[in-house]
Amino acid sequence: MEKIFKIEKEIYDKDILKKAIIDFEEVTKIFLEENNLIISWDTEEEIEEIFNELMNYYIWLFNQ
């Protein structure tokens, strides 16, 4: 299963977002294409959880 999330690149720091995605690639298939963040996993609920954790991690990296 795959889900697409719209990401506003004007809002998010591109370098930090790339770092977060690279770190999460060890867990799941995840990539950024244009303004679309695409996550693959077994269920939609788990994809939502992965996305939420990715955003929490992004915020943590941003605040470092």
mmCIF file of C-alpha atoms in Angstrom:
data_model
loop_
_atom_site.group_PDB
_atom_site.id
_atom_site.type_symbol
_atom_site.label_atom_id
_atom_site.label_comp_id
_atom_site.label_asym_id
_atom_site.label_seq_id
_atom_site.Cartn_x
_atom_site.Cartn_y
_atom_site.Cartn_z
ATOM 1 C CA MET A 1 0.000 0.000 0.000
ATOM 2 C CA GLU A 2 1.166 3.525 -0.736
ATOM 3 C CA LYS A 3 -0.025 6.922 0.477
ATOM 4 C CA ILE A 4 0.873 10.388 -0.758
ATOM 5 C CA PHE A 5 1.173 13.420 1.532
ATOM 6 C CA LYS A 6 1.444 16.968 0.179
ATOM 7 C CA ILE A 7 4.468 18.794 1.607
ATOM 8 C CA GLU A 8 4.833 22.553 1.305
ATOM 9 C CA LYS A 9 8.528 22.975 0.544
ATOM 10 C CA GLU A 10 8.272 26.683 1.319
ATOM 11 C CA ILE A 11 7.436 25.837 4.931
ATOM 12 C CA TYR A 12 9.805 22.935 5.607
ATOM 13 C CA ASP A 13 13.588 23.180 5.577
ATOM 14 C CA LYS A 14 14.606 21.050 2.593
ATOM 15 C CA ASP A 15 17.885 19.797 4.080
ATOM 16 C CA ILE A 16 16.303 18.755 7.375
ATOM 17 C CA LEU A 17 13.448 17.046 5.551
ATOM 18 C CA LYS A 18 15.931 15.117 3.380
ATOM 19 C CA LYS A 19 17.842 14.027 6.511
ATOM 20 C CA ALA A 20 14.631 12.793 8.149
ATOM 21 C CA ILE A 21 13.632 10.895 5.008
ATOM 22 C CA ILE A 22 17.061 9.272 4.701
ATOM 23 C CA ASP A 23 16.892 8.153 8.338
ATOM 24 C CA PHE A 24 13.385 6.721 7.856
ATOM 25 C CA GLU A 25 14.345 4.880 4.658
ATOM 26 C CA GLU A 26 15.913 2.242 6.892
ATOM 27 C CA VAL A 27 12.412 1.411 8.178
ATOM 28 C CA THR A 28 10.123 1.872 5.154
ATOM 29 C CA LYS A 29 10.026 2.896 1.516
ATOM 30 C CA ILE A 30 9.705 6.660 1.655
ATOM 31 C CA PHE A 31 10.644 9.317 -0.849
ATOM 32 C CA LEU A 32 9.944 12.892 -1.843
ATOM 33 C CA GLU A 33 8.877 13.637 -5.405
ATOM 34 C CA GLU A 34 8.083 17.269 -6.179
ATOM 35 C CA ASN A 35 5.782 18.287 -3.288
ATOM 36 C CA ASN A 36 4.647 14.723 -2.616
ATOM 37 C CA LEU A 37 5.956 12.613 0.225
ATOM 38 C CA ILE A 38 5.232 8.992 -0.666
ATOM 39 C CA ILE A 39 5.230 6.302 2.028
ATOM 40 C CA SER A 40 4.757 2.576 1.416
ATOM 41 C CA TRP A 41 3.686 0.128 4.111
ATOM 42 C CA ASP A 42 1.120 -2.573 4.877
ATOM 43 C CA THR A 43 -1.898 -0.549 6.048
ATOM 44 C CA GLU A 44 -3.107 3.021 5.801
ATOM 45 C CA GLU A 45 -3.220 3.314 9.607
ATOM 46 C CA GLU A 46 0.438 2.306 9.883
ATOM 47 C CA ILE A 47 1.382 4.713 7.093
ATOM 48 C CA GLU A 48 -0.328 7.528 9.025
ATOM 49 C CA GLU A 49 1.659 6.542 12.120
ATOM 50 C CA ILE A 50 4.927 6.522 10.147
ATOM 51 C CA PHE A 51 4.103 9.961 8.748
ATOM 52 C CA ASN A 52 3.365 11.332 12.223
ATOM 53 C CA GLU A 53 6.624 9.918 13.564
ATOM 54 C CA LEU A 54 8.518 11.361 10.589
ATOM 55 C CA MET A 55 7.069 14.807 11.299
ATOM 56 C CA ASN A 56 7.910 14.512 15.001
ATOM 57 C CA TYR A 57 11.464 13.563 14.037
ATOM 58 C CA TYR A 58 11.619 16.490 11.593
ATOM 59 C CA ILE A 59 10.588 18.879 14.375
ATOM 60 C CA TRP A 60 13.215 17.392 16.696
ATOM 61 C CA LEU A 61 15.918 17.816 14.014
ATOM 62 C CA PHE A 62 14.742 21.364 13.307
ATOM 63 C CA ASN A 63 15.048 22.300 16.980
ATOM 64 C CA GLN A 64 18.588 20.948 17.319
#
